[in-house]
PDB file of C-alpha atoms and ligand atoms in Angstrom:
ATOM      1  CA  MET A  65      75.200 100.858 109.533  1.00 60.00           C
ATOM      2  CA  ASP A  66      76.961  98.131 110.965  1.00 82.00           C
ATOM      3  CA  ARG A  67      81.355  99.705 110.825  1.00 90.00           C
ATOM      4  CA  ILE A  68      82.180 102.357 112.646  1.00 93.00           C
ATOM      5  CA  PRO A  69      84.786 105.282 110.668  1.00 94.00           C
ATOM      6  CA  ILE A  70      88.501 104.801 111.473  1.00 97.00           C
ATOM      7  CA  LEU A  71      90.026 108.203 109.970  1.00 96.00           C
ATOM      8  CA  LYS A  72      93.909 108.325 110.759  1.00 95.00           C
ATOM      9  CA  PHE A  73      94.937 112.517 111.904  1.00 91.00           C
ATOM     10  CA  GLY A  74      98.438 112.436 111.826  1.00 90.00           C
ATOM     11  CA  TYR A  75      99.790 109.777 113.956  1.00 91.00           C
ATOM     12  CA  SER A  76      96.376 109.000 115.328  1.00 95.00           C
ATOM     13  CA  LEU A  77      93.293 107.172 114.546  1.00 97.00           C
ATOM     14  CA  LEU A  78      90.354 109.280 115.249  1.00 97.00           C
ATOM     15  CA  VAL A  79      86.861 107.143 116.416  1.00 97.00           C
ATOM     16  CA  THR A  80      83.637 108.845 116.755  1.00 96.00           C
ATOM     17  CA  ILE A  81      80.429 107.141 117.897  1.00 94.00           C
ATOM     18  CA  GLN A  82      77.616 108.830 116.686  1.00 89.00           C
ATOM     19  CA  VAL A  83      74.838 105.792 117.448  1.00 88.00           C
ATOM     20  CA  ASP A  84      73.611 103.319 120.800  1.00 89.00           C
ATOM     21  CA  MET A  85      76.243 100.521 119.677  1.00 90.00           C
ATOM     22  CA  HIS A  86      74.881  97.765 120.134  1.00 90.00           C
ATOM     23  CA  ASP A  87      77.768  94.196 121.652  1.00 91.00           C
ATOM     24  CA  GLN A  88      78.849  92.918 117.526  1.00 92.00           C
ATOM     25  CA  LEU A  89      79.270  97.206 116.211  1.00 93.00           C
ATOM     26  CA  ALA A  90      81.397  97.965 118.988  1.00 94.00           C
ATOM     27  CA  MET A  91      82.935  94.032 118.836  1.00 94.00           C
ATOM     28  CA  THR A  92      83.796  94.816 115.440  1.00 95.00           C
ATOM     29  CA  LEU A  93      84.879  98.566 116.137  1.00 96.00           C
ATOM     30  CA  GLN A  94      87.357  96.911 118.332  1.00 96.00           C
ATOM     31  CA  ASP A  95      88.991  94.884 116.088  1.00 96.00           C
ATOM     32  CA  ASP A  96      89.615  97.119 113.286  1.00 96.00           C
ATOM     33  CA  LEU A  97      91.026  99.051 115.690  1.00 96.00           C
ATOM     34  CA  THR A  98      93.391  96.897 115.715  1.00 94.00           C
ATOM     35  CA  SER A  99      93.748  96.191 111.897  1.00 95.00           C
ATOM     36  CA  ARG A 100      94.194 100.014 111.701  1.00 96.00           C
ATOM     37  CA  LEU A 101      96.939 100.193 114.134  1.00 94.00           C
ATOM     38  CA  VAL A 102      98.609  98.283 112.868  1.00 93.00           C
ATOM     39  CA  LYS A 103      98.634  98.634 109.128  1.00 95.00           C
ATOM     40  CA  GLU A 104      98.787 102.882 109.795  1.00 93.00           C
ATOM     41  CA  ARG A 105     101.739 102.221 112.937  1.00 92.00           C
ATOM     42  CA  ALA A 106      99.657 104.620 114.565  1.00 95.00           C
ATOM     43  CA  ARG A 107     100.516 106.696 118.550  1.00 95.00           C
ATOM     44  CA  GLY A 108      97.413 107.674 118.895  1.00 96.00           C
ATOM     45  CA  VAL A 109      93.852 106.417 119.325  1.00 97.00           C
ATOM     46  CA  LEU A 110      91.351 109.420 120.199  1.00 97.00           C
ATOM     47  CA  ILE A 111      87.288 108.292 120.744  1.00 97.00           C
ATOM     48  CA  ASP A 112      85.074 110.915 120.710  1.00 97.00           C
ATOM     49  CA  ILE A 113      82.254 109.348 123.215  1.00 96.00           C
ATOM     50  CA  SER A 114      80.378 113.063 122.994  1.00 95.00           C
ATOM     51  CA  ALA A 115      76.759 111.750 121.051  1.00 95.00           C
ATOM     52  CA  LEU A 116      77.212 108.078 123.841  1.00 95.00           C
ATOM     53  CA  GLU A 117      74.269 108.796 126.703  1.00 95.00           C
ATOM     54  CA  ILE A 118      75.501 105.640 128.846  1.00 95.00           C
ATOM     55  CA  VAL A 119      78.658 103.415 128.782  1.00 95.00           C
ATOM     56  CA  ASP A 120      77.801  99.899 129.909  1.00 95.00           C
ATOM     57  CA  SER A 121      80.128  97.123 131.274  1.00 93.00           C
ATOM     58  CA  PHE A 122      79.891  95.652 127.800  1.00 93.00           C
ATOM     59  CA  MET A 123      80.764  98.678 126.754  1.00 94.00           C
ATOM     60  CA  GLY A 124      83.421  99.664 129.052  1.00 93.00           C
ATOM     61  CA  ARG A 125      85.257  96.023 128.598  1.00 93.00           C
ATOM     62  CA  VAL A 126      85.765  97.362 124.396  1.00 94.00           C
ATOM     63  CA  LEU A 127      87.087 100.709 126.339  1.00 96.00           C
ATOM     64  CA  ASN A 128      89.642  98.788 128.282  1.00 95.00           C
ATOM     65  CA  ASN A 129      90.618  95.887 125.238  1.00 95.00           C
ATOM     66  CA  ILE A 130      91.016  98.526 122.778  1.00 96.00           C
ATOM     67  CA  ALA A 131      93.390 100.047 125.155  1.00 96.00           C
ATOM     68  CA  ALA A 132      95.332  96.934 126.275  1.00 96.00           C
ATOM     69  CA  MET A 133      95.609  95.811 122.791  1.00 95.00           C
ATOM     70  CA  ALA A 134      96.502  99.346 122.284  1.00 95.00           C
ATOM     71  CA  LYS A 135      99.369  99.757 124.667  1.00 94.00           C
ATOM     72  CA  ILE A 136     101.467  96.556 123.987  1.00 94.00           C
ATOM     73  CA  LEU A 137     100.838  98.279 119.837  1.00 93.00           C
ATOM     74  CA  ASP A 138     102.910 101.253 121.606  1.00 93.00           C
ATOM     75  CA  ALA A 139      99.633 104.001 121.213  1.00 95.00           C
ATOM     76  CA  VAL A 140      98.003 105.746 124.125  1.00 95.00           C
ATOM     77  CA  THR A 141      93.702 105.452 123.825  1.00 96.00           C
ATOM     78  CA  VAL A 142      92.537 108.267 124.991  1.00 97.00           C
ATOM     79  CA  VAL A 143      88.236 109.286 125.609  1.00 97.00           C
ATOM     80  CA  VAL A 144      87.059 112.140 124.565  1.00 97.00           C
ATOM     81  CA  GLY A 145      83.628 114.014 125.867  1.00 96.00           C
ATOM     82  CA  MET A 146      82.199 111.415 128.686  1.00 96.00           C
ATOM     83  CA  ARG A 147      79.028 113.486 129.911  1.00 96.00           C
ATOM     84  CA  PRO A 148      79.059 113.612 133.457  1.00 96.00           C
ATOM     85  CA  ALA A 149      75.656 112.044 134.037  1.00 97.00           C
ATOM     86  CA  VAL A 150      77.998 108.746 132.421  1.00 97.00           C
ATOM     87  CA  ALA A 151      81.460 109.086 134.328  1.00 96.00           C
ATOM     88  CA  ILE A 152      78.667 109.233 137.643  1.00 96.00           C
ATOM     89  CA  THR A 153      77.093 106.553 136.070  1.00 97.00           C
ATOM     90  CA  LEU A 154      80.592 104.556 135.425  1.00 95.00           C
ATOM     91  CA  VAL A 155      81.670 104.992 139.327  1.00 95.00           C
ATOM     92  CA  GLU A 156      78.510 103.443 140.700  1.00 95.00           C
ATOM     93  CA  LEU A 157      78.681 100.534 138.643  1.00 95.00           C
ATOM     94  CA  GLY A 158      81.355  99.599 139.741  1.00 94.00           C
ATOM     95  CA  LEU A 159      84.036 100.249 136.301  1.00 93.00           C
ATOM     96  CA  ASP A 160      87.030 100.539 136.220  1.00 91.00           C
ATOM     97  CA  LEU A 161      88.720 102.457 133.065  1.00 92.00           C
ATOM     98  CA  PRO A 162      92.506 101.099 133.300  1.00 89.00           C
ATOM     99  CA  GLY A 163      94.698 101.766 130.064  1.00 88.00           C
ATOM    100  CA  VAL A 164      92.241 104.482 129.078  1.00 93.00           C
ATOM    101  CA  LYS A 165      92.901 108.384 129.335  1.00 94.00           C
ATOM    102  CA  THR A 166      90.248 110.929 129.031  1.00 94.00           C
ATOM    103  CA  ALA A 167      90.107 114.436 127.861  1.00 96.00           C
ATOM    104  CA  LEU A 168      86.956 117.444 128.134  1.00 94.00           C
ATOM    105  CA  ASN A 169      87.697 116.917 124.719  1.00 95.00           C
ATOM    106  CA  VAL A 170      88.818 116.657 121.037  1.00 94.00           C
ATOM    107  CA  GLU A 171      91.911 118.942 121.641  1.00 95.00           C
ATOM    108  CA  ARG A 172      92.536 119.132 124.559  1.00 96.00           C
ATOM    109  CA  GLY A 173      93.070 115.647 123.802  1.00 96.00           C
ATOM    110  CA  MET A 174      95.234 115.497 120.922  1.00 95.00           C
ATOM    111  CA  ASP A 175      97.005 117.108 123.018  1.00 95.00           C
ATOM    112  CA  LEU A 176      96.529 114.430 125.823  1.00 94.00           C
ATOM    113  CA  ILE A 177      98.326 111.732 122.414  1.00 94.00           C
ATOM    114  CA  ARG A 178     101.233 114.236 120.854  1.00 93.00           C
ATOM    115  CA  ALA A 179     102.643 114.490 124.647  1.00 92.00           C
ATOM    116  CA  SER A 180     102.905 111.117 125.785  1.00 87.00           C
ATOM    117  CA  VAL A 181     103.998 110.785 122.279  1.00 85.00           C
ATOM    118  CA  GLU A 182     106.285 113.049 122.409  1.00 84.00           C
ATOM    119  CA  ASP A 183     107.396 111.684 126.492  1.00 80.00           C
ATOM    120  CA  LEU A 184     108.334 108.348 124.595  1.00 71.00           C
ATOM    121  CA  SER A 185     110.683 109.291 122.375  1.00 72.00           C
ATOM    122  CA  ALA A 186     112.693 110.858 125.286  1.00 75.00           C
ATOM    123  CA  ALA A 187     113.170 108.070 126.372  1.00 72.00           C
ATOM    124  CA  ASP A 188     113.655 105.772 123.928  1.00 68.00           C
ATOM    125  CA  ASP A 189     116.753 108.457 122.192  1.00 69.00           C
ATOM    126  CA  ASP A 190     118.068 107.994 126.173  1.00 67.00           C
ATOM    127  CA  ALA A 191     117.624 104.600 125.560  1.00 60.00           C
ATOM    128  CA  GLU A 192     120.304 104.633 122.553  1.00 55.00           C
TER     129      GLU A 192
ATOM    130  CA  MET B 185      48.898 105.220 138.965  1.00 61.00           C
ATOM    131  CA  THR B 186      50.578 103.113 136.333  1.00 64.00           C
ATOM    132  CA  THR B 187      50.746 104.314 133.188  1.00 67.00           C
ATOM    133  CA  LEU B 188      50.262 102.389 130.412  1.00 74.00           C
ATOM    134  CA  SER B 189      53.446  99.806 130.343  1.00 90.00           C
ATOM    135  CA  GLU B 190      54.866  98.388 127.071  1.00 94.00           C
ATOM    136  CA  ARG B 191      56.502  94.731 126.817  1.00 97.00           C
ATOM    137  CA  LEU B 192      59.511  94.656 124.934  1.00 98.00           C
ATOM    138  CA  ALA B 193      61.205  91.018 123.625  1.00 98.00           C
ATOM    139  CA  ILE B 194      64.735  89.778 123.950  1.00 98.00           C
ATOM    140  CA  ARG B 195      65.929  87.946 121.391  1.00 98.00           C
ATOM    141  CA  ALA B 196      68.849  89.791 120.026  1.00 96.00           C
ATOM    142  CA  PRO B 197      71.812  91.582 120.730  1.00 93.00           C
ATOM    143  CA  GLU B 198      69.677  94.916 118.384  1.00 94.00           C
ATOM    144  CA  ASP B 199      66.763  94.722 121.839  1.00 97.00           C
ATOM    145  CA  ILE B 200      69.389  95.947 124.207  1.00 97.00           C
ATOM    146  CA  VAL B 201      69.679  98.879 122.508  1.00 96.00           C
ATOM    147  CA  ARG B 202      65.785  99.361 121.654  1.00 97.00           C
ATOM    148  CA  VAL B 203      65.663  98.304 125.814  1.00 98.00           C
ATOM    149  CA  ARG B 204      67.400 100.911 126.009  1.00 97.00           C
ATOM    150  CA  GLN B 205      65.164 103.619 123.895  1.00 97.00           C
ATOM    151  CA  ILE B 206      62.588 103.068 124.932  1.00 97.00           C
ATOM    152  CA  VAL B 207      63.596 102.470 129.350  1.00 98.00           C
ATOM    153  CA  ARG B 208      65.080 106.429 128.287  1.00 97.00           C
ATOM    154  CA  THR B 209      61.829 107.714 127.079  1.00 96.00           C
ATOM    155  CA  LYS B 210      59.821 105.965 129.193  1.00 96.00           C
ATOM    156  CA  ALA B 211      62.081 107.741 132.242  1.00 97.00           C
ATOM    157  CA  ALA B 212      61.771 111.201 130.255  1.00 97.00           C
ATOM    158  CA  ALA B 213      58.949 111.042 130.302  1.00 95.00           C
ATOM    159  CA  ALA B 214      58.814 110.774 133.975  1.00 95.00           C
ATOM    160  CA  GLY B 215      60.733 113.328 134.421  1.00 96.00           C
ATOM    161  CA  LEU B 216      63.464 111.672 136.355  1.00 97.00           C
ATOM    162  CA  SER B 217      66.717 113.029 136.149  1.00 98.00           C
ATOM    163  CA  ILE B 218      69.138 113.091 133.813  1.00 98.00           C
ATOM    164  CA  VAL B 219      71.724 111.940 135.958  1.00 98.00           C
ATOM    165  CA  ASP B 220      68.674 109.490 137.247  1.00 98.00           C
ATOM    166  CA  GLN B 221      67.884 108.369 133.625  1.00 98.00           C
ATOM    167  CA  THR B 222      71.193 107.214 132.813  1.00 98.00           C
ATOM    168  CA  LYS B 223      72.219 104.890 135.615  1.00 98.00           C
ATOM    169  CA  ILE B 224      68.306 103.142 135.196  1.00 98.00           C
ATOM    170  CA  ILE B 225      69.292 103.083 131.462  1.00 98.00           C
ATOM    171  CA  THR B 226      72.386 101.507 132.237  1.00 98.00           C
ATOM    172  CA  ALA B 227      71.489  99.222 134.881  1.00 98.00           C
ATOM    173  CA  ALA B 228      68.200  98.559 132.080  1.00 98.00           C
ATOM    174  CA  SER B 229      70.925  97.857 130.110  1.00 98.00           C
ATOM    175  CA  GLU B 230      72.729  95.596 132.182  1.00 98.00           C
ATOM    176  CA  ILE B 231      70.088  92.990 132.684  1.00 98.00           C
ATOM    177  CA  ALA B 232      69.066  93.253 129.449  1.00 98.00           C
ATOM    178  CA  ARG B 233      71.656  91.179 128.217  1.00 97.00           C
ATOM    179  CA  ASN B 234      72.120  89.137 130.748  1.00 97.00           C
ATOM    180  CA  THR B 235      68.921  88.078 129.818  1.00 98.00           C
ATOM    181  CA  LEU B 236      69.618  87.239 127.022  1.00 97.00           C
ATOM    182  CA  ASP B 237      73.351  85.608 127.070  1.00 96.00           C
ATOM    183  CA  TYR B 238      71.837  83.345 130.497  1.00 97.00           C
ATOM    184  CA  GLY B 239      68.084  82.685 130.194  1.00 98.00           C
ATOM    185  CA  GLY B 240      68.799  82.501 126.738  1.00 97.00           C
ATOM    186  CA  GLY B 241      65.589  85.182 126.219  1.00 98.00           C
ATOM    187  CA  GLY B 242      62.752  86.312 127.260  1.00 98.00           C
ATOM    188  CA  GLU B 243      61.281  89.713 127.762  1.00 98.00           C
ATOM    189  CA  VAL B 244      61.369  93.355 129.668  1.00 98.00           C
ATOM    190  CA  GLU B 245      58.146  95.498 130.634  1.00 98.00           C
ATOM    191  CA  VAL B 246      58.556  99.100 131.040  1.00 98.00           C
ATOM    192  CA  GLU B 247      56.313 101.348 133.043  1.00 96.00           C
ATOM    193  CA  GLY B 248      56.349 104.231 133.880  1.00 95.00           C
ATOM    194  CA  VAL B 249      54.472 105.018 137.271  1.00 94.00           C
ATOM    195  CA  ALA B 250      53.570 107.834 139.063  1.00 92.00           C
ATOM    196  CA  ASP B 251      51.251 107.732 142.931  1.00 89.00           C
ATOM    197  CA  GLN B 252      51.388 110.058 146.114  1.00 88.00           C
ATOM    198  CA  SER B 253      53.911 107.744 147.247  1.00 90.00           C
ATOM    199  CA  ARG B 254      56.842 107.726 143.139  1.00 93.00           C
ATOM    200  CA  VAL B 255      57.235 109.092 140.457  1.00 95.00           C
ATOM    201  CA  GLY B 256      60.390 107.392 138.242  1.00 97.00           C
ATOM    202  CA  VAL B 257      59.989 103.335 135.321  1.00 97.00           C
ATOM    203  CA  ARG B 258      59.821 100.375 136.356  1.00 98.00           C
ATOM    204  CA  LEU B 259      60.694  97.548 134.421  1.00 98.00           C
ATOM    205  CA  THR B 260      60.466  93.728 135.528  1.00 98.00           C
ATOM    206  CA  PHE B 261      62.577  91.386 133.534  1.00 98.00           C
ATOM    207  CA  ARG B 262      61.475  87.603 133.286  1.00 98.00           C
ATOM    208  CA  ASP B 263      63.446  84.712 131.701  1.00 98.00           C
ATOM    209  CA  GLN B 264      62.460  81.425 130.979  1.00 98.00           C
ATOM    210  CA  GLY B 265      66.563  80.373 131.228  1.00 98.00           C
ATOM    211  CA  PRO B 266      68.624  77.929 133.677  1.00 98.00           C
ATOM    212  CA  GLY B 267      68.293  80.937 136.677  1.00 98.00           C
ATOM    213  CA  ILE B 268      70.760  81.094 139.049  1.00 97.00           C
ATOM    214  CA  ALA B 269      71.130  78.792 141.877  1.00 95.00           C
ATOM    215  CA  ASP B 270      73.000  81.581 144.484  1.00 96.00           C
ATOM    216  CA  VAL B 271      71.549  84.608 143.453  1.00 96.00           C
ATOM    217  CA  GLU B 272      73.874  86.231 146.669  1.00 95.00           C
ATOM    218  CA  GLN B 273      77.436  84.729 144.668  1.00 96.00           C
ATOM    219  CA  ALA B 274      75.761  86.350 141.404  1.00 96.00           C
ATOM    220  CA  LEU B 275      75.703  89.432 143.252  1.00 96.00           C
ATOM    221  CA  ARG B 276      78.527  90.248 143.988  1.00 94.00           C
ATOM    222  CA  ASP B 277      81.050  92.165 141.612  1.00 91.00           C
ATOM    223  CA  ASP B 278      83.881  90.062 139.900  1.00 88.00           C
ATOM    224  CA  TYR B 279      81.810  86.944 139.777  1.00 93.00           C
ATOM    225  CA  THR B 280      80.783  85.834 136.735  1.00 94.00           C
ATOM    226  CA  THR B 281      80.520  82.209 134.561  1.00 94.00           C
ATOM    227  CA  GLY B 282      80.339  84.164 130.965  1.00 90.00           C
ATOM    228  CA  GLY B 283      84.046  85.543 130.999  1.00 84.00           C
ATOM    229  CA  GLY B 284      82.654  89.672 131.931  1.00 83.00           C
ATOM    230  CA  LEU B 285      83.371  91.433 134.627  1.00 85.00           C
ATOM    231  CA  GLY B 286      80.516  90.610 136.732  1.00 90.00           C
ATOM    232  CA  LEU B 287      79.593  94.181 137.533  1.00 93.00           C
ATOM    233  CA  GLY B 288      75.853  93.781 135.653  1.00 95.00           C
ATOM    234  CA  LEU B 289      73.683  92.543 138.339  1.00 97.00           C
ATOM    235  CA  GLY B 290      75.793  94.474 141.505  1.00 96.00           C
ATOM    236  CA  GLY B 291      76.312  97.077 139.145  1.00 96.00           C
ATOM    237  CA  ALA B 292      72.864  97.610 138.274  1.00 98.00           C
ATOM    238  CA  LYS B 293      71.498  97.409 142.607  1.00 97.00           C
ATOM    239  CA  ARG B 294      73.599 100.473 143.351  1.00 97.00           C
ATOM    240  CA  LEU B 295      71.954 101.570 140.589  1.00 98.00           C
ATOM    241  CA  CYS B 296      68.044 101.988 141.522  1.00 98.00           C
ATOM    242  CA  SER B 297      65.902 103.007 143.734  1.00 97.00           C
ATOM    243  CA  GLU B 298      64.627  99.388 143.929  1.00 97.00           C
ATOM    244  CA  PHE B 299      66.148  95.914 143.386  1.00 98.00           C
ATOM    245  CA  ARG B 300      65.283  92.393 142.849  1.00 98.00           C
ATOM    246  CA  ILE B 301      65.810  89.070 141.885  1.00 98.00           C
ATOM    247  CA  ASP B 302      63.298  85.717 141.835  1.00 97.00           C
ATOM    248  CA  SER B 303      65.626  82.978 139.826  1.00 97.00           C
ATOM    249  CA  LYS B 304      64.631  79.547 140.622  1.00 96.00           C
ATOM    250  CA  PRO B 305      67.269  76.948 139.178  1.00 97.00           C
ATOM    251  CA  GLY B 306      65.509  75.420 136.252  1.00 96.00           C
ATOM    252  CA  VAL B 307      62.523  77.754 135.472  1.00 97.00           C
ATOM    253  CA  GLY B 308      64.196  81.090 135.336  1.00 98.00           C
ATOM    254  CA  THR B 309      64.965  84.317 136.232  1.00 98.00           C
ATOM    255  CA  THR B 310      63.084  87.640 137.405  1.00 98.00           C
ATOM    256  CA  VAL B 311      65.535  90.749 137.642  1.00 98.00           C
ATOM    257  CA  VAL B 312      62.732  93.937 138.544  1.00 98.00           C
ATOM    258  CA  LEU B 313      64.741  97.444 138.250  1.00 98.00           C
ATOM    259  CA  ALA B 314      63.246 100.920 139.393  1.00 98.00           C
ATOM    260  CA  ARG B 315      64.723 104.089 139.466  1.00 98.00           C
ATOM    261  CA  TRP B 316      62.246 106.731 141.702  1.00 97.00           C
ATOM    262  CA  LYS B 317      62.747 110.644 141.193  1.00 93.00           C
TER     263      LYS B 317
HETATM  264  N1  ATP C  31      69.314  86.299 133.810  1.00 88.81           N
HETATM  265  C1  ATP C  31      69.649  84.796 134.604  1.00 88.81           C
HETATM  266  N2  ATP C  31      70.496  83.629 133.674  1.00 88.81           N
HETATM  267  C2  ATP C  31      70.737  83.077 134.393  1.00 88.81           C
HETATM  268  N3  ATP C  31      72.595  83.230 135.254  1.00 88.81           N
HETATM  269  C3  ATP C  31      71.909  84.090 135.445  1.00 88.81           C
HETATM  270  C4  ATP C  31      71.771  85.104 135.191  1.00 88.81           C
HETATM  271  N4  ATP C  31      72.005  86.436 134.720  1.00 88.81           N
HETATM  272  C5  ATP C  31      72.699  86.618 135.958  1.00 88.81           C
HETATM  273  N5  ATP C  31      73.083  85.110 135.592  1.00 88.81           N
HETATM  274  C6  ATP C  31      74.118  84.629 136.388  1.00 88.81           C
HETATM  275  O1  ATP C  31      74.688  85.342 136.914  1.00 88.81           O
HETATM  276  C7  ATP C  31      76.269  86.243 137.638  1.00 88.81           C
HETATM  277  C8  ATP C  31      76.507  87.308 137.493  1.00 88.81           C
HETATM  278  O2  ATP C  31      76.118  88.215 136.663  1.00 88.81           O
HETATM  279  P1  ATP C  31      76.806  89.140 136.255  1.00 88.81           P
HETATM  280  O3  ATP C  31      75.043  90.761 135.284  1.00 88.81           O
HETATM  281  O4  ATP C  31      76.381  90.444 137.538  1.00 88.81           O
HETATM  282  O5  ATP C  31      78.161  89.542 135.396  1.00 88.81           O
HETATM  283  P2  ATP C  31      78.422  89.589 133.414  1.00 88.81           P
HETATM  284  O6  ATP C  31      77.297  89.138 132.778  1.00 88.81           O
HETATM  285  O7  ATP C  31      78.939  87.920 134.216  1.00 88.81           O
HETATM  286  O8  ATP C  31      79.042  90.221 133.822  1.00 88.81           O
HETATM  287  P3  ATP C  31      79.125  91.460 133.144  1.00 88.81           P
HETATM  288  O9  ATP C  31      77.392  91.786 133.154  1.00 88.81           O
HETATM  289  O10 ATP C  31      79.951  92.199 133.970  1.00 88.81           O
HETATM  290  O11 ATP C  31      79.429  91.831 131.996  1.00 88.81           O
HETATM  291  C9  ATP C  31      76.146  84.806 135.795  1.00 88.81           C
HETATM  292  O12 ATP C  31      77.952  85.801 135.444  1.00 88.81           O
HETATM  293  C10 ATP C  31      75.525  84.538 135.874  1.00 88.81           C
HETATM  294  O13 ATP C  31      76.563  83.200 135.633  1.00 88.81           O
HETATM  295 MG1   MG C  32      76.431  90.315 133.285  1.00 88.81          MG
END
């Protein structure tokens, strides 16, 4: 497989990572997500990593880049399903995911995106 | 006793995926916990990428180890690349010459029970990682 599929769900983009990605595949995903965000005017990106056995510094950088890009395009990024062993390992590795919100599963992740989009539009209304 | 070791060339990004897979198989066979498996696979992924990106490619030897004192896996990465002039500096988090986060070496060291690096400028780099039960 040379591309990870991106689904549109409401105002969010949904990605389920099901394979151990090589670096180029991860970079392609980053680029594809950026162009889809622009094209679909999506407000949220939900990335399901429950199948991922590890997140190393490269993958962490990709997640951070996606979140930074999404932020510029006014969208929030939520990573769901991170395995406990992966979370423990990330801390010891020393990797921070500052712009990335995390949630237990897809449903909670969607709630998080909905809440933050509503927050943002409330703030917009105040500003007007 | 060291069980059969396996060697794998690290020449392309896909090889980093292969290194992760073979390390997972060996770590599971050695009976490491899921957390310990995750740690050694992550460390292996970091060092394999360094071998490819900075060492110009190389190889890894993956061994399952089981003797009286320890049970686990040992990985030896070798390349004949430019080497590292100041290893202590390279180990520091945030030090990178490749636009990375500089976490690979320091992080791998934290994730392993044993960590050894031997590097000579102009000769190459050897990194040994081990995770014991
Ligand atoms: N095998 C190697 N041969 C030559 N230089 C190396 C090798 N491995 C690491 N280095 C040097 O050590 C530096 C630090 O490596 P480290 O893995 O800690 O960080 P990085 O690879 O730069 O970033 P990250 O791993 O976070 O993506 C590298 O930038 C590189 O200069
Ligand atoms: Mg590195």
